[in-house]
PDB file of C-alpha atoms in Angstrom:
ATOM      1  CA  MET P  21     -99.106 -19.904 -49.329  1.00 82.00           C
ATOM      2  CA  LYS P  22     -95.869 -19.944 -47.321  1.00 95.00           C
ATOM      3  CA  LYS P  23     -92.811 -20.311 -49.544  1.00 97.00           C
ATOM      4  CA  ILE P  24     -90.200 -22.820 -48.386  1.00 98.00           C
ATOM      5  CA  LEU P  25     -86.851 -23.693 -49.934  1.00 98.00           C
ATOM      6  CA  VAL P  26     -85.400 -27.166 -49.327  1.00 98.00           C
ATOM      7  CA  THR P  27     -81.781 -28.005 -50.150  1.00 98.00           C
ATOM      8  CA  GLY P  28     -80.850 -31.621 -50.885  1.00 96.00           C
ATOM      9  CA  ILE P  29     -84.361 -32.432 -52.053  1.00 96.00           C
ATOM     10  CA  ASN P  30     -83.048 -35.359 -54.139  1.00 93.00           C
ATOM     11  CA  GLY P  31     -81.503 -37.016 -51.096  1.00 94.00           C
ATOM     12  CA  LEU P  32     -82.577 -39.922 -48.918  1.00 95.00           C
ATOM     13  CA  ILE P  33     -84.813 -37.722 -46.736  1.00 97.00           C
ATOM     14  CA  GLY P  34     -85.514 -34.921 -49.207  1.00 96.00           C
ATOM     15  CA  GLN P  35     -87.229 -37.271 -51.664  1.00 95.00           C
ATOM     16  CA  TYR P  36     -90.026 -37.807 -49.117  1.00 97.00           C
ATOM     17  CA  ILE P  37     -90.522 -34.244 -47.880  1.00 97.00           C
ATOM     18  CA  ILE P  38     -92.564 -32.615 -50.640  1.00 97.00           C
ATOM     19  CA  GLU P  39     -96.007 -34.028 -49.770  1.00 97.00           C
ATOM     20  CA  PRO P  40     -95.801 -33.454 -45.980  1.00 97.00           C
ATOM     21  CA  LEU P  41     -94.847 -29.823 -46.617  1.00 98.00           C
ATOM     22  CA  LYS P  42     -97.630 -29.315 -49.169  1.00 97.00           C
ATOM     23  CA  GLU P  43    -100.148 -30.812 -46.760  1.00 97.00           C
ATOM     24  CA  LEU P  44     -99.118 -28.136 -44.248  1.00 97.00           C
ATOM     25  CA  GLY P  45     -99.737 -25.369 -46.778  1.00 97.00           C
ATOM     26  CA  PHE P  46     -96.196 -24.712 -48.024  1.00 97.00           C
ATOM     27  CA  GLU P  47     -95.318 -23.781 -51.585  1.00 97.00           C
ATOM     28  CA  VAL P  48     -92.238 -25.984 -52.074  1.00 97.00           C
ATOM     29  CA  TYR P  49     -89.048 -25.017 -53.895  1.00 97.00           C
ATOM     30  CA  GLY P  50     -86.282 -27.607 -53.971  1.00 97.00           C
ATOM     31  CA  ILE P  51     -82.570 -27.511 -54.791  1.00 95.00           C
ATOM     32  CA  GLY P  52     -80.671 -30.549 -56.067  1.00 94.00           C
ATOM     33  CA  ARG P  53     -77.713 -31.431 -58.259  1.00 91.00           C
ATOM     34  CA  LYS P  54     -79.527 -33.847 -60.594  1.00 89.00           C
ATOM     35  CA  ASN P  55     -81.429 -33.222 -63.799  1.00 88.00           C
ATOM     36  CA  ILE P  56     -84.975 -34.324 -62.965  1.00 86.00           C
ATOM     37  CA  LYS P  57     -88.473 -33.526 -64.190  1.00 83.00           C
ATOM     38  CA  VAL P  58     -91.118 -32.835 -61.540  1.00 84.00           C
ATOM     39  CA  ASN P  59     -94.680 -31.568 -61.601  1.00 82.00           C
ATOM     40  CA  ASN P  60     -95.565 -31.415 -57.900  1.00 85.00           C
ATOM     41  CA  PHE P  61     -93.083 -28.742 -56.755  1.00 92.00           C
ATOM     42  CA  ASN P  62     -90.656 -26.120 -58.076  1.00 94.00           C
ATOM     43  CA  TYR P  63     -87.281 -27.724 -58.757  1.00 95.00           C
ATOM     44  CA  ILE P  64     -83.997 -25.906 -59.365  1.00 95.00           C
ATOM     45  CA  LYS P  65     -80.809 -27.707 -60.335  1.00 95.00           C
ATOM     46  CA  CYS P  66     -78.078 -26.011 -58.358  1.00 93.00           C
ATOM     47  CA  ASP P  67     -74.844 -26.670 -56.469  1.00 94.00           C
ATOM     48  CA  ILE P  68     -74.989 -25.092 -53.008  1.00 95.00           C
ATOM     49  CA  ASN P  69     -71.302 -24.197 -53.365  1.00 94.00           C
ATOM     50  CA  ASP P  70     -72.205 -21.834 -56.229  1.00 95.00           C
ATOM     51  CA  TYR P  71     -72.632 -18.694 -54.128  1.00 96.00           C
ATOM     52  CA  ILE P  72     -73.757 -16.379 -56.942  1.00 96.00           C
ATOM     53  CA  THR P  73     -76.507 -18.741 -58.099  1.00 96.00           C
ATOM     54  CA  ILE P  74     -77.644 -19.281 -54.496  1.00 97.00           C
ATOM     55  CA  GLU P  75     -77.890 -15.531 -53.878  1.00 97.00           C
ATOM     56  CA  ASN P  76     -79.864 -15.057 -57.105  1.00 97.00           C
ATOM     57  CA  LEU P  77     -82.241 -17.876 -56.155  1.00 97.00           C
ATOM     58  CA  PHE P  78     -83.057 -16.402 -52.764  1.00 97.00           C
ATOM     59  CA  ASN P  79     -83.491 -12.976 -54.353  1.00 97.00           C
ATOM     60  CA  LYS P  80     -85.940 -14.421 -56.884  1.00 97.00           C
ATOM     61  CA  ILE P  81     -87.933 -16.796 -54.629  1.00 97.00           C
ATOM     62  CA  LYS P  82     -87.765 -14.920 -51.302  1.00 97.00           C
ATOM     63  CA  PRO P  83     -88.733 -17.958 -49.193  1.00 98.00           C
ATOM     64  CA  GLU P  84     -89.990 -17.333 -45.661  1.00 98.00           C
ATOM     65  CA  TYR P  85     -88.872 -20.809 -44.578  1.00 98.00           C
ATOM     66  CA  LEU P  86     -85.714 -22.854 -45.183  1.00 98.00           C
ATOM     67  CA  ILE P  87     -84.871 -26.528 -44.642  1.00 98.00           C
ATOM     68  CA  HIS P  88     -81.197 -27.307 -45.209  1.00 98.00           C
ATOM     69  CA  LEU P  89     -80.696 -31.045 -45.787  1.00 98.00           C
ATOM     70  CA  ALA P  90     -77.821 -31.031 -48.285  1.00 97.00           C
ATOM     71  CA  TRP P  91     -74.655 -32.616 -46.861  1.00 95.00           C
ATOM     72  CA  ASP P  92     -72.411 -35.520 -47.855  1.00 85.00           C
ATOM     73  CA  ILE P  93     -71.686 -37.789 -44.872  1.00 84.00           C
ATOM     74  CA  LYS P  94     -69.893 -40.698 -46.618  1.00 81.00           C
ATOM     75  CA  ASP P  95     -66.475 -39.859 -45.144  1.00 91.00           C
ATOM     76  CA  LEU P  96     -66.565 -38.314 -41.673  1.00 93.00           C
ATOM     77  CA  ASN P  97     -63.058 -36.870 -42.077  1.00 95.00           C
ATOM     78  CA  SER P  98     -63.289 -35.495 -45.593  1.00 95.00           C
ATOM     79  CA  ASN P  99     -62.100 -31.927 -46.144  1.00 96.00           C
ATOM     80  CA  TYR P 100     -65.314 -31.409 -48.139  1.00 95.00           C
ATOM     81  CA  HIS P 101     -67.144 -30.819 -44.838  1.00 97.00           C
ATOM     82  CA  PHE P 102     -65.346 -27.473 -44.571  1.00 97.00           C
ATOM     83  CA  ASN P 103     -66.719 -26.468 -47.988  1.00 96.00           C
ATOM     84  CA  LEU P 104     -70.215 -27.433 -46.881  1.00 97.00           C
ATOM     85  CA  LEU P 105     -69.783 -25.470 -43.661  1.00 98.00           C
ATOM     86  CA  ALA P 106     -68.966 -22.312 -45.616  1.00 97.00           C
ATOM     87  CA  SER P 107     -71.806 -22.922 -48.096  1.00 97.00           C
ATOM     88  CA  SER P 108     -74.309 -23.482 -45.287  1.00 98.00           C
ATOM     89  CA  ILE P 109     -73.409 -20.181 -43.627  1.00 98.00           C
ATOM     90  CA  ASN P 110     -73.695 -18.433 -46.988  1.00 97.00           C
ATOM     91  CA  ILE P 111     -77.166 -19.948 -47.514  1.00 98.00           C
ATOM     92  CA  LEU P 112     -78.317 -18.620 -44.145  1.00 98.00           C
ATOM     93  CA  ASN P 113     -77.002 -15.157 -45.005  1.00 97.00           C
ATOM     94  CA  SER P 114     -78.881 -15.138 -48.325  1.00 98.00           C
ATOM     95  CA  PHE P 115     -82.001 -16.372 -46.545  1.00 98.00           C
ATOM     96  CA  TYR P 116     -81.846 -13.476 -44.073  1.00 97.00           C
ATOM     97  CA  LYS P 117     -81.289 -10.852 -46.776  1.00 96.00           C
ATOM     98  CA  HIS P 118     -84.443 -11.900 -48.604  1.00 96.00           C
ATOM     99  CA  SER P 119     -87.165 -12.030 -45.936  1.00 88.00           C
ATOM    100  CA  GLY P 120     -86.308 -15.317 -44.194  1.00 97.00           C
ATOM    101  CA  LYS P 121     -88.275 -16.076 -41.022  1.00 98.00           C
ATOM    102  CA  LYS P 122     -87.513 -19.643 -39.914  1.00 98.00           C
ATOM    103  CA  ALA P 123     -84.695 -22.053 -40.781  1.00 98.00           C
ATOM    104  CA  LEU P 124     -84.226 -25.718 -39.914  1.00 98.00           C
ATOM    105  CA  TYR P 125     -80.741 -27.173 -40.346  1.00 98.00           C
ATOM    106  CA  VAL P 126     -79.975 -30.859 -40.030  1.00 98.00           C
ATOM    107  CA  GLY P 127     -77.258 -32.560 -37.997  1.00 98.00           C
ATOM    108  CA  SER P 128     -76.998 -36.154 -36.836  1.00 97.00           C
ATOM    109  CA  CYS P 129     -76.305 -38.484 -33.941  1.00 97.00           C
ATOM    110  CA  PHE P 130     -72.642 -38.538 -35.014  1.00 95.00           C
ATOM    111  CA  GLU P 131     -72.232 -35.268 -33.136  1.00 97.00           C
ATOM    112  CA  TYR P 132     -72.865 -37.044 -29.825  1.00 97.00           C
ATOM    113  CA  LYS P 133     -70.638 -39.018 -27.513  1.00 96.00           C
ATOM    114  CA  PHE P 134     -72.305 -42.407 -27.702  1.00 94.00           C
ATOM    115  CA  LYS P 135     -73.534 -44.250 -24.621  1.00 90.00           C
ATOM    116  CA  ASP P 136     -75.677 -47.320 -23.957  1.00 85.00           C
ATOM    117  CA  TYR P 137     -78.864 -45.453 -23.035  1.00 90.00           C
ATOM    118  CA  PRO P 138     -81.098 -42.874 -24.775  1.00 96.00           C
ATOM    119  CA  ILE P 139     -79.163 -39.765 -25.798  1.00 98.00           C
ATOM    120  CA  LYS P 140     -80.795 -36.445 -24.954  1.00 98.00           C
ATOM    121  CA  GLU P 141     -80.266 -33.168 -26.786  1.00 98.00           C
ATOM    122  CA  TYR P 142     -78.169 -31.666 -23.983  1.00 97.00           C
ATOM    123  CA  ASP P 143     -75.874 -34.703 -23.606  1.00 97.00           C
ATOM    124  CA  GLU P 144     -72.126 -34.581 -24.209  1.00 97.00           C
ATOM    125  CA  LEU P 145     -70.848 -34.143 -27.750  1.00 97.00           C
ATOM    126  CA  ASN P 146     -67.877 -35.919 -29.315  1.00 95.00           C
ATOM    127  CA  LEU P 147     -66.250 -33.509 -31.749  1.00 96.00           C
ATOM    128  CA  THR P 148     -63.405 -35.670 -33.055  1.00 95.00           C
ATOM    129  CA  THR P 149     -64.145 -35.790 -36.806  1.00 96.00           C
ATOM    130  CA  SER P 150     -64.208 -33.139 -39.517  1.00 97.00           C
ATOM    131  CA  TYR P 151     -67.930 -33.822 -39.857  1.00 97.00           C
ATOM    132  CA  SER P 152     -68.791 -33.363 -36.170  1.00 97.00           C
ATOM    133  CA  LYS P 153     -66.534 -30.293 -35.821  1.00 97.00           C
ATOM    134  CA  CYS P 154     -68.061 -28.587 -38.857  1.00 98.00           C
ATOM    135  CA  LYS P 155     -71.630 -29.482 -37.917  1.00 98.00           C
ATOM    136  CA  ASN P 156     -71.239 -28.254 -34.357  1.00 97.00           C
ATOM    137  CA  TYR P 157     -69.623 -25.000 -35.469  1.00 98.00           C
ATOM    138  CA  LEU P 158     -72.411 -24.531 -38.006  1.00 98.00           C
ATOM    139  CA  ARG P 159     -75.027 -25.021 -35.283  1.00 98.00           C
ATOM    140  CA  GLU P 160     -73.348 -22.578 -32.920  1.00 98.00           C
ATOM    141  CA  ILE P 161     -72.764 -19.834 -35.479  1.00 98.00           C
ATOM    142  CA  SER P 162     -76.230 -20.294 -37.000  1.00 98.00           C
ATOM    143  CA  GLU P 163     -77.914 -20.043 -33.597  1.00 98.00           C
ATOM    144  CA  PHE P 164     -76.034 -16.794 -32.913  1.00 98.00           C
ATOM    145  CA  TYR P 165     -76.681 -15.391 -36.398  1.00 98.00           C
ATOM    146  CA  CYS P 166     -80.408 -16.150 -36.226  1.00 98.00           C
ATOM    147  CA  LEU P 167     -80.748 -14.713 -32.729  1.00 98.00           C
ATOM    148  CA  LYS P 168     -78.993 -11.547 -33.873  1.00 97.00           C
ATOM    149  CA  ASN P 169     -81.178 -11.246 -36.976  1.00 97.00           C
ATOM    150  CA  ASN P 170     -84.561 -12.275 -35.553  1.00 97.00           C
ATOM    151  CA  ILE P 171     -84.826 -15.619 -37.388  1.00 98.00           C
ATOM    152  CA  ASP P 172     -86.312 -18.688 -35.704  1.00 98.00           C
ATOM    153  CA  PHE P 173     -83.765 -21.523 -35.855  1.00 98.00           C
ATOM    154  CA  CYS P 174     -83.980 -25.290 -35.349  1.00 98.00           C
ATOM    155  CA  TRP P 175     -81.209 -27.868 -35.329  1.00 98.00           C
ATOM    156  CA  ALA P 176     -82.506 -31.406 -35.920  1.00 98.00           C
ATOM    157  CA  ARG P 177     -80.211 -34.329 -35.061  1.00 98.00           C
ATOM    158  CA  ILE P 178     -81.156 -37.399 -37.067  1.00 98.00           C
ATOM    159  CA  PHE P 179     -80.176 -40.893 -35.980  1.00 97.00           C
ATOM    160  CA  TYR P 180     -80.085 -43.923 -38.336  1.00 96.00           C
ATOM    161  CA  VAL P 181     -82.055 -43.750 -41.586  1.00 96.00           C
ATOM    162  CA  TYR P 182     -83.331 -46.238 -44.137  1.00 95.00           C
ATOM    163  CA  GLY P 183     -85.429 -45.774 -47.269  1.00 95.00           C
ATOM    164  CA  LYS P 184     -85.453 -46.064 -51.047  1.00 93.00           C
ATOM    165  CA  ASN P 185     -82.659 -44.892 -53.352  1.00 91.00           C
ATOM    166  CA  GLU P 186     -79.955 -45.384 -50.724  1.00 91.00           C
ATOM    167  CA  ASN P 187     -76.255 -45.641 -51.479  1.00 89.00           C
ATOM    168  CA  PRO P 188     -75.761 -49.337 -52.446  1.00 89.00           C
ATOM    169  CA  LYS P 189     -72.993 -49.627 -49.827  1.00 88.00           C
ATOM    170  CA  ARG P 190     -75.389 -48.911 -46.951  1.00 91.00           C
ATOM    171  CA  ILE P 191     -76.680 -51.825 -44.879  1.00 91.00           C
ATOM    172  CA  PHE P 192     -80.240 -51.943 -46.218  1.00 92.00           C
ATOM    173  CA  PRO P 193     -79.500 -52.087 -49.984  1.00 93.00           C
ATOM    174  CA  TYR P 194     -76.434 -54.266 -49.304  1.00 95.00           C
ATOM    175  CA  ILE P 195     -78.621 -56.956 -47.744  1.00 96.00           C
ATOM    176  CA  ILE P 196     -81.413 -56.780 -50.320  1.00 95.00           C
ATOM    177  CA  ASN P 197     -79.193 -56.572 -53.401  1.00 94.00           C
ATOM    178  CA  ASN P 198     -77.079 -59.542 -52.318  1.00 95.00           C
ATOM    179  CA  LEU P 199     -80.068 -61.683 -51.410  1.00 96.00           C
ATOM    180  CA  LYS P 200     -81.731 -60.757 -54.701  1.00 95.00           C
ATOM    181  CA  GLU P 201     -78.699 -62.181 -56.504  1.00 95.00           C
ATOM    182  CA  ASN P 202     -78.535 -65.220 -54.178  1.00 96.00           C
ATOM    183  CA  LYS P 203     -75.242 -64.067 -52.708  1.00 96.00           C
ATOM    184  CA  LYS P 204     -74.198 -64.586 -49.109  1.00 96.00           C
ATOM    185  CA  VAL P 205     -74.777 -61.665 -46.746  1.00 96.00           C
ATOM    186  CA  VAL P 206     -72.152 -61.325 -44.037  1.00 96.00           C
ATOM    187  CA  ILE P 207     -72.927 -59.094 -41.035  1.00 96.00           C
ATOM    188  CA  ASN P 208     -69.789 -58.949 -38.879  1.00 96.00           C
ATOM    189  CA  HIS P 209     -71.252 -57.085 -35.912  1.00 96.00           C
ATOM    190  CA  SER P 210     -74.834 -58.311 -35.924  1.00 96.00           C
ATOM    191  CA  GLN P 211     -75.186 -57.704 -32.176  1.00 96.00           C
ATOM    192  CA  LEU P 212     -75.098 -53.909 -32.571  1.00 96.00           C
ATOM    193  CA  LYS P 213     -78.386 -52.135 -31.873  1.00 97.00           C
ATOM    194  CA  LYS P 214     -79.229 -48.833 -33.545  1.00 97.00           C
ATOM    195  CA  ASP P 215     -82.105 -46.388 -33.591  1.00 97.00           C
ATOM    196  CA  TYR P 216     -83.463 -46.782 -37.133  1.00 97.00           C
ATOM    197  CA  MET P 217     -86.190 -44.534 -38.518  1.00 97.00           C
ATOM    198  CA  PHE P 218     -87.794 -44.627 -41.956  1.00 97.00           C
ATOM    199  CA  ALA P 219     -86.723 -41.634 -44.082  1.00 97.00           C
ATOM    200  CA  GLY P 220     -90.354 -40.859 -44.927  1.00 98.00           C
ATOM    201  CA  ASP P 221     -91.169 -40.527 -41.218  1.00 98.00           C
ATOM    202  CA  ILE P 222     -88.124 -38.301 -40.713  1.00 98.00           C
ATOM    203  CA  ALA P 223     -89.358 -36.064 -43.547  1.00 98.00           C
ATOM    204  CA  LYS P 224     -92.787 -35.786 -41.870  1.00 98.00           C
ATOM    205  CA  ALA P 225     -91.131 -34.925 -38.551  1.00 98.00           C
ATOM    206  CA  ILE P 226     -88.988 -32.213 -40.164  1.00 98.00           C
ATOM    207  CA  ALA P 227     -92.052 -30.733 -41.868  1.00 98.00           C
ATOM    208  CA  SER P 228     -93.944 -30.717 -38.550  1.00 98.00           C
ATOM    209  CA  ILE P 229     -91.062 -29.036 -36.692  1.00 98.00           C
ATOM    210  CA  THR P 230     -90.738 -26.386 -39.395  1.00 98.00           C
ATOM    211  CA  TYR P 231     -94.466 -25.662 -39.234  1.00 98.00           C
ATOM    212  CA  SER P 232     -94.449 -25.455 -35.421  1.00 98.00           C
ATOM    213  CA  ASP P 233     -93.257 -22.690 -33.105  1.00 97.00           C
ATOM    214  CA  PHE P 234     -90.369 -24.840 -31.868  1.00 98.00           C
ATOM    215  CA  THR P 235     -86.819 -23.496 -31.885  1.00 98.00           C
ATOM    216  CA  GLY P 236     -83.594 -25.077 -30.641  1.00 98.00           C
ATOM    217  CA  VAL P 237     -82.051 -28.546 -30.827  1.00 98.00           C
ATOM    218  CA  ILE P 238     -84.237 -31.617 -31.278  1.00 98.00           C
ATOM    219  CA  ASN P 239     -83.579 -35.314 -31.866  1.00 98.00           C
ATOM    220  CA  ILE P 240     -85.364 -37.023 -34.730  1.00 98.00           C
ATOM    221  CA  CYS P 241     -85.396 -40.681 -33.810  1.00 98.00           C
ATOM    222  CA  SER P 242     -87.695 -43.539 -32.820  1.00 97.00           C
ATOM    223  CA  GLY P 243     -86.482 -43.989 -29.254  1.00 97.00           C
ATOM    224  CA  LYS P 244     -86.226 -47.726 -29.978  1.00 96.00           C
ATOM    225  CA  THR P 245     -83.472 -50.015 -31.231  1.00 95.00           C
ATOM    226  CA  LEU P 246     -83.205 -52.712 -33.842  1.00 95.00           C
ATOM    227  CA  SER P 247     -80.128 -54.926 -33.957  1.00 96.00           C
ATOM    228  CA  LEU P 248     -78.374 -55.555 -37.265  1.00 96.00           C
ATOM    229  CA  LYS P 249     -79.286 -59.216 -36.767  1.00 97.00           C
ATOM    230  CA  GLU P 250     -82.983 -58.401 -36.394  1.00 96.00           C
ATOM    231  CA  PHE P 251     -82.830 -56.043 -39.361  1.00 94.00           C
ATOM    232  CA  ALA P 252     -81.183 -58.657 -41.601  1.00 96.00           C
ATOM    233  CA  LEU P 253     -83.548 -61.421 -40.489  1.00 97.00           C
ATOM    234  CA  MET P 254     -86.635 -59.325 -41.187  1.00 96.00           C
ATOM    235  CA  ILE P 255     -85.454 -58.766 -44.750  1.00 96.00           C
ATOM    236  CA  ALA P 256     -84.252 -62.336 -45.345  1.00 97.00           C
ATOM    237  CA  LYS P 257     -87.469 -63.908 -44.044  1.00 96.00           C
ATOM    238  CA  LYS P 258     -89.565 -61.808 -46.405  1.00 96.00           C
ATOM    239  CA  MET P 259     -87.332 -62.883 -49.294  1.00 96.00           C
ATOM    240  CA  ASN P 260     -87.217 -66.540 -48.117  1.00 96.00           C
ATOM    241  CA  LYS P 261     -83.423 -66.454 -48.088  1.00 96.00           C
ATOM    242  CA  GLU P 262     -82.440 -66.824 -44.438  1.00 96.00           C
ATOM    243  CA  ASN P 263     -79.946 -69.514 -45.446  1.00 96.00           C
ATOM    244  CA  LEU P 264     -77.799 -66.847 -47.127  1.00 97.00           C
ATOM    245  CA  LEU P 265     -77.246 -64.880 -43.909  1.00 97.00           C
ATOM    246  CA  GLU P 266     -73.989 -65.176 -41.988  1.00 97.00           C
ATOM    247  CA  LEU P 267     -74.540 -63.326 -38.735  1.00 97.00           C
ATOM    248  CA  LYS P 268     -71.346 -62.837 -36.737  1.00 96.00           C
ATOM    249  CA  GLU P 269     -70.833 -61.145 -33.386  1.00 96.00           C
ATOM    250  CA  LEU P 270     -67.248 -59.962 -33.696  1.00 96.00           C
ATOM    251  CA  GLU P 271     -65.658 -57.598 -31.211  1.00 94.00           C
ATOM    252  CA  THR P 272     -65.788 -53.919 -32.130  1.00 93.00           C
ATOM    253  CA  ASN P 273     -65.021 -50.514 -30.669  1.00 90.00           C
ATOM    254  CA  GLU P 274     -68.519 -49.351 -31.599  1.00 90.00           C
ATOM    255  CA  PRO P 275     -71.027 -49.024 -28.743  1.00 91.00           C
ATOM    256  CA  ASN P 276     -73.477 -51.923 -28.446  1.00 94.00           C
ATOM    257  CA  ILE P 277     -76.445 -49.542 -28.426  1.00 96.00           C
ATOM    258  CA  ILE P 278     -77.039 -46.180 -30.110  1.00 97.00           C
ATOM    259  CA  VAL P 279     -80.511 -44.843 -29.344  1.00 98.00           C
ATOM    260  CA  GLY P 280     -81.964 -41.362 -29.138  1.00 98.00           C
ATOM    261  CA  ASP P 281     -84.364 -39.820 -26.666  1.00 98.00           C
ATOM    262  CA  ASN P 282     -87.419 -38.657 -28.647  1.00 98.00           C
ATOM    263  CA  SER P 283     -89.234 -36.912 -25.769  1.00 98.00           C
ATOM    264  CA  LYS P 284     -89.081 -33.465 -27.398  1.00 98.00           C
ATOM    265  CA  LEU P 285     -90.390 -34.818 -30.689  1.00 98.00           C
ATOM    266  CA  LEU P 286     -93.288 -36.535 -28.937  1.00 98.00           C
ATOM    267  CA  ASN P 287     -94.169 -33.920 -26.335  1.00 98.00           C
ATOM    268  CA  GLU P 288     -93.254 -30.565 -27.881  1.00 97.00           C
ATOM    269  CA  ILE P 289     -94.058 -31.288 -31.530  1.00 98.00           C
ATOM    270  CA  GLY P 290     -96.751 -33.907 -30.929  1.00 97.00           C
ATOM    271  CA  PHE P 291     -95.193 -36.178 -33.532  1.00 97.00           C
ATOM    272  CA  ASN P 292     -95.979 -39.868 -33.238  1.00 95.00           C
ATOM    273  CA  ASP P 293     -96.458 -40.781 -36.886  1.00 93.00           C
ATOM    274  CA  TYR P 294     -94.083 -43.742 -36.960  1.00 97.00           C
ATOM    275  CA  SER P 295     -94.564 -46.289 -39.735  1.00 96.00           C
ATOM    276  CA  ASN P 296     -94.614 -49.995 -39.009  1.00 94.00           C
ATOM    277  CA  VAL P 297     -91.074 -51.234 -39.689  1.00 94.00           C
ATOM    278  CA  ASP P 298     -92.304 -54.565 -41.021  1.00 93.00           C
ATOM    279  CA  ASP P 299     -94.615 -52.901 -43.552  1.00 94.00           C
ATOM    280  CA  ILE P 300     -91.986 -50.426 -44.737  1.00 95.00           C
ATOM    281  CA  ILE P 301     -89.374 -53.155 -45.219  1.00 94.00           C
ATOM    282  CA  GLU P 302     -91.856 -55.119 -47.325  1.00 94.00           C
ATOM    283  CA  GLN P 303     -92.545 -52.070 -49.498  1.00 94.00           C
ATOM    284  CA  LEU P 304     -88.853 -51.307 -49.903  1.00 93.00           C
ATOM    285  CA  ILE P 305     -87.986 -54.886 -50.848  1.00 94.00           C
ATOM    286  CA  MET P 306     -90.540 -54.581 -53.665  1.00 92.00           C
ATOM    287  CA  GLU P 307     -88.983 -51.249 -54.667  1.00 89.00           C
ATOM    288  CA  TYR P 308     -85.428 -52.642 -54.729  1.00 86.00           C
ATOM    289  CA  THR P 309     -86.291 -55.906 -56.486  1.00 83.00           C
ATOM    290  CA  LYS P 310     -88.659 -54.693 -59.210  1.00 80.00           C
TER     291      LYS P 310
END
């Protein structure tokens, strides 16, 4: 079996990635910061900023494949992004020293300059935050490092994500948790349309890209938009609490539409395994309200 190491396996996307990888024949090793018990993959509690432990892990496991998901995106201008940049380069170095063959690192749509039509991988970037600066530098240096050291490298830019175990401040749990407690839900910019994709589908896409021969930059997105109004209404209708929604259309500096072009994902990876949004929302409401 092909050994793969996944960082951030406790995260929003990482929690869904074990089964897709196992189905593709990978022996999965996962790194996270929580104390958890698992029986379907090899879990190691570890902080990616602990360089000595990381080096020892790669020396012991010797994974041929690497998926690097771990990154904290809560504050786009936090100095912590610089720590993660250094840690991510260190991880790649340890991967190379111990038989690494292919690495997939994750970025996001927040690297792009937004526009009101589908964003392609070669479109203009907007490197104005600590997050976008660090991510772009990481991509550039990782591409060069992997080319120099004969490692296949992918950079996957993820757009908007929803799933279980989200930060309670994010839009999805905010709506559900307030409706569950019969509190009013106020959406100030309900007109905004974003490219949402279920975290489980993103995990499947990442697994498929890793398994494939693809290298380079690729968007992971649906290629479709859902407005915050539509999103909130779908949830509220299923909970029979539409009366608690206050949907405003206030002015904002944010672009009206943020949507990715998923042509590479469809045509070069052959990925079209998108879940039905309505079904997933119903499942997640049950998960959040049980």
